Amino acid sequence: RSSMRFCDPVRKEYFFDRNRPCFDSILYYYQSGGRLRRPANVPLDVFIEELKFYQLGDEVLTKFREDEGFIKEEVRLLPEREFMKQVWLLFEHPDSSSAARIIAIISVMVILISIVIFCLETLP
C-alpha cells in the first residue's frame, strides 16, 4: 500500500512531509464543503502539485485553474474530410505547421504593404 510509507509504526500516526500552508488550505477545502483557496505565499505550481499529491481529482483541478484565471484550451472544430481539414489548418491555425506559419507571415506582409501603398497614394 502506498499509504504505509507515510505511516510511523512507533508513534502510530501518519506523517506527510509536505507544504504546511497548502495542507491547511486543503484541510479547509474539506471542512468548508468544497471552497478551495490558494495561500498567497504559495507559488501556483507548488499548490497544484500538492492538489495532485492529495488526489483531489481532475474536477477540482479544473475548477481551481478556472478560478485562478487559466485560459481553457479551445476545442478546434475541423472539417471531417482530410483535404478540407489540411486546408483549414493551413489558413486558420498558423501554429499547426511551418507551411501554415509561412502563409500567415506572407498574409501579414501583404496587408502591411497594402497599407503602406495606400498611405503613399494619399501623399500630395
mmCIF file of N, CA and C in Angstrom:
data_model
loop_
_atom_site.group_PDB
_atom_site.id
_atom_site.type_symbol
_atom_site.label_atom_id
_atom_site.label_comp_id
_atom_site.label_asym_id
_atom_site.label_seq_id
_atom_site.Cartn_x
_atom_site.Cartn_y
_atom_site.Cartn_z
ATOM 1 N N ARG A 1 0.831 -1.198 0.000
ATOM 2 C CA ARG A 1 0.000 0.000 0.000
ATOM 3 C C ARG A 1 0.866 1.248 0.000
ATOM 4 N N SER A 2 0.456 2.231 -0.754
ATOM 5 C CA SER A 2 1.251 3.454 -0.849
ATOM 6 C C SER A 2 1.139 4.307 0.411
ATOM 7 N N SER A 3 0.047 4.179 1.158
ATOM 8 C CA SER A 3 -0.109 4.987 2.360
ATOM 9 C C SER A 3 0.766 4.494 3.508
ATOM 10 N N MET A 4 1.263 3.279 3.422
ATOM 11 C CA MET A 4 2.096 2.740 4.502
ATOM 12 C C MET A 4 3.462 3.415 4.569
ATOM 13 N N ARG A 5 3.917 4.010 3.475
ATOM 14 C CA ARG A 5 5.210 4.683 3.528
ATOM 15 C C ARG A 5 5.148 5.970 4.336
ATOM 16 N N PHE A 6 3.956 6.490 4.591
ATOM 17 C CA PHE A 6 3.800 7.688 5.411
ATOM 18 C C PHE A 6 3.467 7.348 6.866
ATOM 19 N N CYS A 7 3.353 6.085 7.161
ATOM 20 C CA CYS A 7 2.950 5.652 8.497
ATOM 21 C C CYS A 7 4.193 5.476 9.380
ATOM 22 N N ASP A 8 4.104 5.988 10.615
ATOM 23 C CA ASP A 8 5.151 5.796 11.617
ATOM 24 C C ASP A 8 4.620 4.780 12.621
ATOM 25 N N PRO A 9 5.098 3.519 12.543
ATOM 26 C CA PRO A 9 4.534 2.485 13.408
ATOM 27 C C PRO A 9 4.849 2.694 14.891
ATOM 28 N N VAL A 10 5.934 3.377 15.191
ATOM 29 C CA VAL A 10 6.289 3.618 16.591
ATOM 30 C C VAL A 10 5.290 4.565 17.235
ATOM 31 N N ARG A 11 4.991 5.654 16.562
ATOM 32 C CA ARG A 11 4.046 6.645 17.097
ATOM 33 C C ARG A 11 2.599 6.328 16.739
ATOM 34 N N LYS A 12 2.423 5.393 15.802
ATOM 35 C CA LYS A 12 1.099 5.019 15.317
ATOM 36 C C LYS A 12 0.353 6.234 14.749
ATOM 37 N N GLU A 13 1.042 6.908 13.837
ATOM 38 C CA GLU A 13 0.456 8.075 13.191
ATOM 39 C C GLU A 13 1.024 8.205 11.781
ATOM 40 N N TYR A 14 0.338 8.998 10.990
ATOM 41 C CA TYR A 14 0.798 9.284 9.634
ATOM 42 C C TYR A 14 1.529 10.616 9.640
ATOM 43 N N PHE A 15 2.616 10.685 8.860
ATOM 44 C CA PHE A 15 3.375 11.928 8.737
ATOM 45 C C PHE A 15 3.589 12.221 7.257
ATOM 46 N N PHE A 16 3.089 13.367 6.827
ATOM 47 C CA PHE A 16 3.252 13.816 5.449
ATOM 48 C C PHE A 16 4.205 14.998 5.464
ATOM 49 N N ASP A 17 5.387 14.815 4.920
ATOM 50 C CA ASP A 17 6.373 15.891 4.856
ATOM 51 C C ASP A 17 6.088 16.726 3.617
ATOM 52 N N ARG A 18 5.050 17.539 3.733
ATOM 53 C CA ARG A 18 4.583 18.337 2.606
ATOM 54 C C ARG A 18 4.522 19.803 3.018
ATOM 55 N N ASN A 19 4.090 20.660 2.103
ATOM 56 C CA ASN A 19 3.972 22.091 2.340
ATOM 57 C C ASN A 19 2.836 22.373 3.317
ATOM 58 N N ARG A 20 3.164 22.951 4.471
ATOM 59 C CA ARG A 20 2.170 23.152 5.539
ATOM 60 C C ARG A 20 1.040 24.123 5.142
ATOM 61 N N PRO A 21 1.337 25.300 4.569
ATOM 62 C CA PRO A 21 0.222 26.184 4.185
ATOM 63 C C PRO A 21 -0.719 25.532 3.161
ATOM 64 N N CYS A 22 -0.163 24.726 2.268
ATOM 65 C CA CYS A 22 -1.009 24.021 1.297
ATOM 66 C C CYS A 22 -1.909 23.016 2.011
ATOM 67 N N PHE A 23 -1.337 22.311 2.973
ATOM 68 C CA PHE A 23 -2.143 21.336 3.710
ATOM 69 C C PHE A 23 -3.284 22.031 4.446
ATOM 70 N N ASP A 24 -2.985 23.181 5.059
ATOM 71 C CA ASP A 24 -4.049 23.922 5.745
ATOM 72 C C ASP A 24 -5.164 24.306 4.781
ATOM 73 N N SER A 25 -4.785 24.712 3.579
ATOM 74 C CA SER A 25 -5.776 25.093 2.578
ATOM 75 C C SER A 25 -6.596 23.892 2.119
ATOM 76 N N ILE A 26 -5.937 22.750 1.938
ATOM 77 C CA ILE A 26 -6.640 21.545 1.508
ATOM 78 C C ILE A 26 -7.535 21.018 2.626
ATOM 79 N N LEU A 27 -7.077 21.121 3.867
ATOM 80 C CA LEU A 27 -7.922 20.735 5.003
ATOM 81 C C LEU A 27 -9.152 21.633 5.064
ATOM 82 N N TYR A 28 -8.972 22.933 4.815
ATOM 83 C CA TYR A 28 -10.096 23.860 4.792
ATOM 84 C C TYR A 28 -11.064 23.507 3.671
ATOM 85 N N TYR A 29 -10.533 22.996 2.552
ATOM 86 C CA TYR A 29 -11.383 22.568 1.442
ATOM 87 C C TYR A 29 -12.381 21.509 1.924
ATOM 88 N N TYR A 30 -11.900 20.558 2.679
ATOM 89 C CA TYR A 30 -12.783 19.504 3.189
ATOM 90 C C TYR A 30 -13.718 20.027 4.275
ATOM 91 N N GLN A 31 -13.228 20.919 5.115
ATOM 92 C CA GLN A 31 -14.050 21.431 6.209
ATOM 93 C C GLN A 31 -15.130 22.384 5.722
ATOM 94 N N SER A 32 -14.859 23.101 4.636
ATOM 95 C CA SER A 32 -15.810 24.109 4.156
ATOM 96 C C SER A 32 -16.791 23.568 3.128
ATOM 97 N N GLY A 33 -16.631 22.327 2.760
ATOM 98 C CA GLY A 33 -17.559 21.745 1.792
ATOM 99 C C GLY A 33 -17.203 22.066 0.354
ATOM 100 N N GLY A 34 -15.933 22.317 0.078
ATOM 101 C CA GLY A 34 -15.529 22.474 -1.311
ATOM 102 C C GLY A 34 -14.987 23.829 -1.709
ATOM 103 N N ARG A 35 -14.690 24.702 -0.758
ATOM 104 C CA ARG A 35 -14.106 26.010 -1.105
ATOM 105 C C ARG A 35 -12.595 25.893 -1.043
ATOM 106 N N LEU A 36 -11.953 26.030 -2.182
ATOM 107 C CA LEU A 36 -10.507 25.867 -2.273
ATOM 108 C C LEU A 36 -9.858 27.208 -2.561
ATOM 109 N N ARG A 37 -8.948 27.625 -1.687
ATOM 110 C CA ARG A 37 -8.231 28.881 -1.850
ATOM 111 C C ARG A 37 -6.744 28.639 -1.681
ATOM 112 N N ARG A 38 -5.957 29.171 -2.617
ATOM 113 C CA ARG A 38 -4.503 29.043 -2.539
ATOM 114 C C ARG A 38 -3.959 30.118 -1.614
ATOM 115 N N PRO A 39 -3.085 29.736 -0.657
ATOM 116 C CA PRO A 39 -2.459 30.752 0.198
ATOM 117 C C PRO A 39 -1.618 31.705 -0.652
ATOM 118 N N ALA A 40 -1.581 32.970 -0.266
ATOM 119 C CA ALA A 40 -0.904 33.994 -1.064
ATOM 120 C C ALA A 40 0.599 33.756 -1.168
ATOM 121 N N ASN A 41 1.183 33.139 -0.154
ATOM 122 C CA ASN A 41 2.636 32.956 -0.146
ATOM 123 C C ASN A 41 3.079 31.640 -0.784
ATOM 124 N N VAL A 42 2.154 30.897 -1.377
ATOM 125 C CA VAL A 42 2.481 29.612 -2.001
ATOM 126 C C VAL A 42 2.430 29.787 -3.517
ATOM 127 N N PRO A 43 3.533 29.456 -4.222
ATOM 128 C CA PRO A 43 3.514 29.561 -5.683
ATOM 129 C C PRO A 43 2.476 28.626 -6.306
ATOM 130 N N LEU A 44 2.000 29.018 -7.460
ATOM 131 C CA LEU A 44 0.933 28.284 -8.130
ATOM 132 C C LEU A 44 1.335 26.854 -8.452
ATOM 133 N N ASP A 45 2.544 26.662 -8.971
ATOM 134 C CA ASP A 45 2.963 25.309 -9.347
ATOM 135 C C ASP A 45 3.102 24.387 -8.142
ATOM 136 N N VAL A 46 3.544 24.941 -7.004
ATOM 137 C CA VAL A 46 3.650 24.137 -5.779
ATOM 138 C C VAL A 46 2.263 23.713 -5.307
ATOM 139 N N PHE A 47 1.313 24.644 -5.358
ATOM 140 C CA PHE A 47 -0.039 24.331 -4.894
ATOM 141 C C PHE A 47 -0.696 23.276 -5.782
ATOM 142 N N ILE A 48 -0.487 23.371 -7.089
ATOM 143 C CA ILE A 48 -1.060 22.376 -7.997
ATOM 144 C C ILE A 48 -0.452 21.004 -7.738
ATOM 145 N N GLU A 49 0.854 20.956 -7.465
ATOM 146 C CA GLU A 49 1.488 19.678 -7.132
ATOM 147 C C GLU A 49 0.905 19.085 -5.851
ATOM 148 N N GLU A 50 0.613 19.931 -4.878
ATOM 149 C CA GLU A 50 0.004 19.447 -3.642
ATOM 150 C C GLU A 50 -1.412 18.926 -3.889
ATOM 151 N N LEU A 51 -2.161 19.592 -4.754
ATOM 152 C CA LEU A 51 -3.500 19.112 -5.093
ATOM 153 C C LEU A 51 -3.426 17.737 -5.742
ATOM 154 N N LYS A 52 -2.418 17.551 -6.601
ATOM 155 C CA LYS A 52 -2.246 16.239 -7.231
ATOM 156 C C LYS A 52 -1.813 15.193 -6.213
ATOM 157 N N PHE A 53 -0.944 15.583 -5.276
ATOM 158 C CA PHE A 53 -0.475 14.639 -4.259
ATOM 159 C C PHE A 53 -1.636 14.141 -3.397
ATOM 160 N N TYR A 54 -2.496 15.061 -2.976
ATOM 161 C CA TYR A 54 -3.626 14.680 -2.129
ATOM 162 C C TYR A 54 -4.806 14.137 -2.928
ATOM 163 N N GLN A 55 -4.633 14.012 -4.232
ATOM 164 C CA GLN A 55 -5.590 13.381 -5.130
ATOM 165 C C GLN A 55 -7.007 13.946 -4.991
ATOM 166 N N LEU A 56 -7.104 15.259 -5.136
ATOM 167 C CA LEU A 56 -8.426 15.880 -5.061
ATOM 168 C C LEU A 56 -9.243 15.649 -6.324
ATOM 169 N N GLY A 57 -8.611 15.246 -7.400
ATOM 170 C CA GLY A 57 -9.342 14.900 -8.608
ATOM 171 C C GLY A 57 -9.230 15.944 -9.698
ATOM 172 N N ASP A 58 -9.521 15.501 -10.911
ATOM 173 C CA ASP A 58 -9.416 16.375 -12.074
ATOM 174 C C ASP A 58 -10.456 17.488 -12.059
ATOM 175 N N GLU A 59 -11.624 17.198 -11.530
ATOM 176 C CA GLU A 59 -12.682 18.213 -11.491
ATOM 177 C C GLU A 59 -12.278 19.387 -10.607
ATOM 178 N N VAL A 60 -11.667 19.091 -9.458
ATOM 179 C CA VAL A 60 -11.215 20.146 -8.547
ATOM 180 C C VAL A 60 -10.067 20.927 -9.181
ATOM 181 N N LEU A 61 -9.141 20.222 -9.843
ATOM 182 C CA LEU A 61 -8.028 20.895 -10.512
ATOM 183 C C LEU A 61 -8.530 21.822 -11.617
ATOM 184 N N THR A 62 -9.495 21.354 -12.387
ATOM 185 C CA THR A 62 -10.051 22.168 -13.468
ATOM 186 C C THR A 62 -10.729 23.409 -12.916
ATOM 187 N N LYS A 63 -11.525 23.239 -11.879
ATOM 188 C CA LYS A 63 -12.214 24.383 -11.266
ATOM 189 C C LYS A 63 -11.211 25.358 -10.667
ATOM 190 N N PHE A 64 -10.158 24.846 -10.033
ATOM 191 C CA PHE A 64 -9.135 25.710 -9.457
ATOM 192 C C PHE A 64 -8.423 26.506 -10.551
ATOM 193 N N ARG A 65 -8.089 25.850 -11.663
ATOM 194 C CA ARG A 65 -7.422 26.556 -12.762
ATOM 195 C C ARG A 65 -8.319 27.656 -13.326
ATOM 196 N N GLU A 66 -9.607 27.385 -13.435
ATOM 197 C CA GLU A 66 -10.541 28.413 -13.914
ATOM 198 C C GLU A 66 -10.597 29.576 -12.938
ATOM 199 N N ASP A 67 -10.643 29.285 -11.639
ATOM 200 C CA ASP A 67 -10.690 30.335 -10.630
ATOM 201 C C ASP A 67 -9.417 31.176 -10.624
ATOM 202 N N GLU A 68 -8.287 30.560 -10.945
ATOM 203 C CA GLU A 68 -7.005 31.272 -10.968
ATOM 204 C C GLU A 68 -6.808 32.052 -12.266
ATOM 205 N N GLY A 69 -7.693 31.867 -13.233
ATOM 206 C CA GLY A 69 -7.614 32.643 -14.462
ATOM 207 C C GLY A 69 -6.913 31.953 -15.613
ATOM 208 N N PHE A 70 -6.701 30.654 -15.512
ATOM 209 C CA PHE A 70 -6.128 29.926 -16.632
ATOM 210 C C PHE A 70 -7.110 29.943 -17.790
ATOM 211 N N ILE A 71 -6.595 30.082 -18.983
ATOM 212 C CA ILE A 71 -7.440 30.084 -20.172
ATOM 213 C C ILE A 71 -7.697 28.636 -20.565
ATOM 214 N N LYS A 72 -8.958 28.331 -20.745
ATOM 215 C CA LYS A 72 -9.329 26.969 -21.116
ATOM 216 C C LYS A 72 -8.953 26.704 -22.567
ATOM 217 N N GLU A 73 -8.383 25.544 -22.801
ATOM 218 C CA GLU A 73 -7.979 25.154 -24.148
ATOM 219 C C GLU A 73 -9.215 24.993 -25.024
ATOM 220 N N GLU A 74 -9.210 25.699 -26.148
ATOM 221 C CA GLU A 74 -10.351 25.611 -27.055
ATOM 222 C C GLU A 74 -10.303 24.312 -27.845
ATOM 223 N N VAL A 75 -11.449 23.737 -28.061
ATOM 224 C CA VAL A 75 -11.540 22.558 -28.908
ATOM 225 C C VAL A 75 -11.704 23.038 -30.341
ATOM 226 N N ARG A 76 -10.790 22.620 -31.190
ATOM 227 C CA ARG A 76 -10.843 23.038 -32.582
ATOM 228 C C ARG A 76 -11.816 22.148 -33.351
ATOM 229 N N LEU A 77 -12.844 22.769 -33.889
ATOM 230 C CA LEU A 77 -13.781 22.036 -34.728
ATOM 231 C C LEU A 77 -13.253 22.068 -36.154
ATOM 232 N N LEU A 78 -12.929 20.915 -36.671
ATOM 233 C CA LEU A 78 -12.347 20.812 -38.005
ATOM 234 C C LEU A 78 -13.279 20.043 -38.931
ATOM 235 N N PRO A 79 -13.172 20.323 -40.230
ATOM 236 C CA PRO A 79 -13.969 19.548 -41.199
ATOM 237 C C PRO A 79 -13.603 18.062 -41.137
ATOM 238 N N GLU A 80 -14.526 17.228 -41.541
ATOM 239 C CA GLU A 80 -14.302 15.785 -41.469
ATOM 240 C C GLU A 80 -13.419 15.266 -42.602
ATOM 241 N N ARG A 81 -13.559 15.845 -43.793
ATOM 242 C CA ARG A 81 -12.743 15.388 -44.920
ATOM 243 C C ARG A 81 -11.300 15.816 -44.716
ATOM 244 N N GLU A 82 -10.357 14.922 -44.996
ATOM 245 C CA GLU A 82 -8.936 15.148 -44.703
ATOM 246 C C GLU A 82 -8.370 16.338 -45.473
ATOM 247 N N PHE A 83 -8.696 16.457 -46.766
ATOM 248 C CA PHE A 83 -8.178 17.573 -47.555
ATOM 249 C C PHE A 83 -8.659 18.909 -46.992
ATOM 250 N N MET A 84 -9.954 18.985 -46.704
ATOM 251 C CA MET A 84 -10.511 20.226 -46.148
ATOM 252 C C MET A 84 -9.903 20.536 -44.779
ATOM 253 N N LYS A 85 -9.651 19.501 -44.001
ATOM 254 C CA LYS A 85 -9.037 19.700 -42.692
ATOM 255 C C LYS A 85 -7.632 20.303 -42.825
ATOM 256 N N GLN A 86 -6.845 19.787 -43.795
ATOM 257 C CA GLN A 86 -5.491 20.304 -44.008
ATOM 258 C C GLN A 86 -5.515 21.757 -44.487
ATOM 259 N N VAL A 87 -6.433 22.075 -45.392
ATOM 260 C CA VAL A 87 -6.553 23.455 -45.876
ATOM 261 C C VAL A 87 -6.987 24.373 -44.735
ATOM 262 N N TRP A 88 -7.923 23.904 -43.941
ATOM 263 C CA TRP A 88 -8.411 24.701 -42.803
ATOM 264 C C TRP A 88 -7.266 24.990 -41.832
ATOM 265 N N LEU A 89 -6.492 23.968 -41.492
ATOM 266 C CA LEU A 89 -5.356 24.165 -40.583
ATOM 267 C C LEU A 89 -4.317 25.099 -41.196
ATOM 268 N N LEU A 90 -4.121 24.999 -42.489
ATOM 269 C CA LEU A 90 -3.120 25.807 -43.174
ATOM 270 C C LEU A 90 -3.436 27.301 -43.079
ATOM 271 N N PHE A 91 -4.714 27.651 -43.236
ATOM 272 C CA PHE A 91 -5.077 29.067 -43.272
ATOM 273 C C PHE A 91 -5.576 29.626 -41.939
ATOM 274 N N GLU A 92 -6.108 28.805 -41.067
ATOM 275 C CA GLU A 92 -6.698 29.310 -39.828
ATOM 276 C C GLU A 92 -5.806 29.167 -38.587
ATOM 277 N N HIS A 93 -4.872 28.229 -38.614
ATOM 278 C CA HIS A 93 -4.054 27.970 -37.427
ATOM 279 C C HIS A 93 -2.574 27.982 -37.795
ATOM 280 N N PRO A 94 -1.926 29.156 -37.692
ATOM 281 C CA PRO A 94 -0.531 29.268 -38.096
ATOM 282 C C PRO A 94 0.421 28.395 -37.265
ATOM 283 N N ASP A 95 -0.010 27.957 -36.105
ATOM 284 C CA ASP A 95 0.857 27.128 -35.267
ATOM 285 C C ASP A 95 0.772 25.643 -35.621
ATOM 286 N N SER A 96 -0.029 25.290 -36.620
ATOM 287 C CA SER A 96 -0.212 23.876 -36.947
ATOM 288 C C SER A 96 0.942 23.282 -37.757
ATOM 289 N N SER A 97 1.658 24.118 -38.522
ATOM 290 C CA SER A 97 2.789 23.609 -39.308
ATOM 291 C C SER A 97 3.654 24.783 -39.754
ATOM 292 N N SER A 98 4.816 24.465 -40.293
ATOM 293 C CA SER A 98 5.692 25.536 -40.777
ATOM 294 C C SER A 98 5.118 26.166 -42.045
ATOM 295 N N ALA A 99 4.446 25.386 -42.873
ATOM 296 C CA ALA A 99 3.813 25.945 -44.065
ATOM 297 C C ALA A 99 2.711 26.933 -43.679
ATOM 298 N N ALA A 100 1.954 26.595 -42.652
ATOM 299 C CA ALA A 100 0.900 27.496 -42.181
ATOM 300 C C ALA A 100 1.509 28.783 -41.633
ATOM 301 N N ARG A 101 2.644 28.667 -40.971
ATOM 302 C CA ARG A 101 3.320 29.852 -40.438
ATOM 303 C C ARG A 101 3.808 30.747 -41.581
ATOM 304 N N ILE A 102 4.339 30.152 -42.637
ATOM 305 C CA ILE A 102 4.810 30.928 -43.790
ATOM 306 C C ILE A 102 3.641 31.643 -44.462
ATOM 307 N N ILE A 103 2.517 30.967 -44.606
ATOM 308 C CA ILE A 103 1.328 31.598 -45.200
ATOM 309 C C ILE A 103 0.849 32.753 -44.333
ATOM 310 N N ALA A 104 0.892 32.597 -43.016
ATOM 311 C CA ALA A 104 0.483 33.675 -42.118
ATOM 312 C C ALA A 104 1.420 34.876 -42.248
ATOM 313 N N ILE A 105 2.709 34.620 -42.344
ATOM 314 C CA ILE A 105 3.674 35.718 -42.489
ATOM 315 C C ILE A 105 3.461 36.445 -43.814
ATOM 316 N N ILE A 106 3.258 35.687 -44.892
ATOM 317 C CA ILE A 106 3.001 36.301 -46.196
ATOM 318 C C ILE A 106 1.724 37.132 -46.147
ATOM 319 N N SER A 107 0.706 36.624 -45.488
ATOM 320 C CA SER A 107 -0.563 37.345 -45.374
ATOM 321 C C SER A 107 -0.372 38.675 -44.642
ATOM 322 N N VAL A 108 0.363 38.652 -43.561
ATOM 323 C CA VAL A 108 0.616 39.885 -42.806
ATOM 324 C C VAL A 108 1.450 40.848 -43.638
ATOM 325 N N MET A 109 2.439 40.338 -44.380
ATOM 326 C CA MET A 109 3.272 41.196 -45.232
ATOM 327 C C MET A 109 2.431 41.872 -46.318
ATOM 328 N N VAL A 110 1.520 41.134 -46.928
ATOM 329 C CA VAL A 110 0.656 41.712 -47.963
ATOM 330 C C VAL A 110 -0.206 42.819 -47.359
ATOM 331 N N ILE A 111 -0.725 42.606 -46.184
ATOM 332 C CA ILE A 111 -1.541 43.631 -45.523
ATOM 333 C C ILE A 111 -0.705 44.869 -45.232
ATOM 334 N N LEU A 112 0.504 44.681 -44.696
ATOM 335 C CA LEU A 112 1.365 45.820 -44.385
ATOM 336 C C LEU A 112 1.765 46.586 -45.648
ATOM 337 N N ILE A 113 2.099 45.860 -46.702
ATOM 338 C CA ILE A 113 2.474 46.518 -47.965
ATOM 339 C C ILE A 113 1.286 47.297 -48.526
ATOM 340 N N SER A 114 0.084 46.735 -48.442
ATOM 341 C CA SER A 114 -1.087 47.454 -48.960
ATOM 342 C C SER A 114 -1.372 48.703 -48.127
ATOM 343 N N ILE A 115 -1.125 48.664 -46.826
ATOM 344 C CA ILE A 115 -1.309 49.856 -46.001
ATOM 345 C C ILE A 115 -0.299 50.937 -46.375
ATOM 346 N N VAL A 116 0.946 50.515 -46.569
ATOM 347 C CA VAL A 116 1.978 51.494 -46.959
ATOM 348 C C VAL A 116 1.656 52.102 -48.316
ATOM 349 N N ILE A 117 1.245 51.286 -49.276
ATOM 350 C CA ILE A 117 0.883 51.812 -50.604
ATOM 351 C C ILE A 117 -0.300 52.758 -50.511
ATOM 352 N N PHE A 118 -1.286 52.417 -49.707
ATOM 353 C CA PHE A 118 -2.447 53.299 -49.527
ATOM 354 C C PHE A 118 -2.016 54.636 -48.936
ATOM 355 N N CYS A 119 -1.119 54.584 -47.947
ATOM 356 C CA CYS A 119 -0.636 55.836 -47.337
ATOM 357 C C CYS A 119 0.165 56.662 -48.337
ATOM 358 N N LEU A 120 0.987 55.996 -49.159
ATOM 359 C CA LEU A 120 1.791 56.715 -50.144
ATOM 360 C C LEU A 120 0.905 57.356 -51.209
ATOM 361 N N GLU A 121 -0.195 56.730 -51.562
ATOM 362 C CA GLU A 121 -1.097 57.291 -52.581
ATOM 363 C C GLU A 121 -1.818 58.537 -52.078
ATOM 364 N N THR A 122 -1.953 58.665 -50.774
ATOM 365 C CA THR A 122 -2.648 59.841 -50.238
ATOM 366 C C THR A 122 -1.718 61.043 -50.079
ATOM 367 N N LEU A 123 -0.412 60.833 -50.244
ATOM 368 C CA LEU A 123 0.516 61.966 -50.144
ATOM 369 C C LEU A 123 0.386 62.855 -51.367
ATOM 370 N N PRO A 124 0.544 64.168 -51.170
ATOM 371 C CA PRO A 124 0.428 65.090 -52.321
ATOM 372 C C PRO A 124 1.620 64.977 -53.272
#
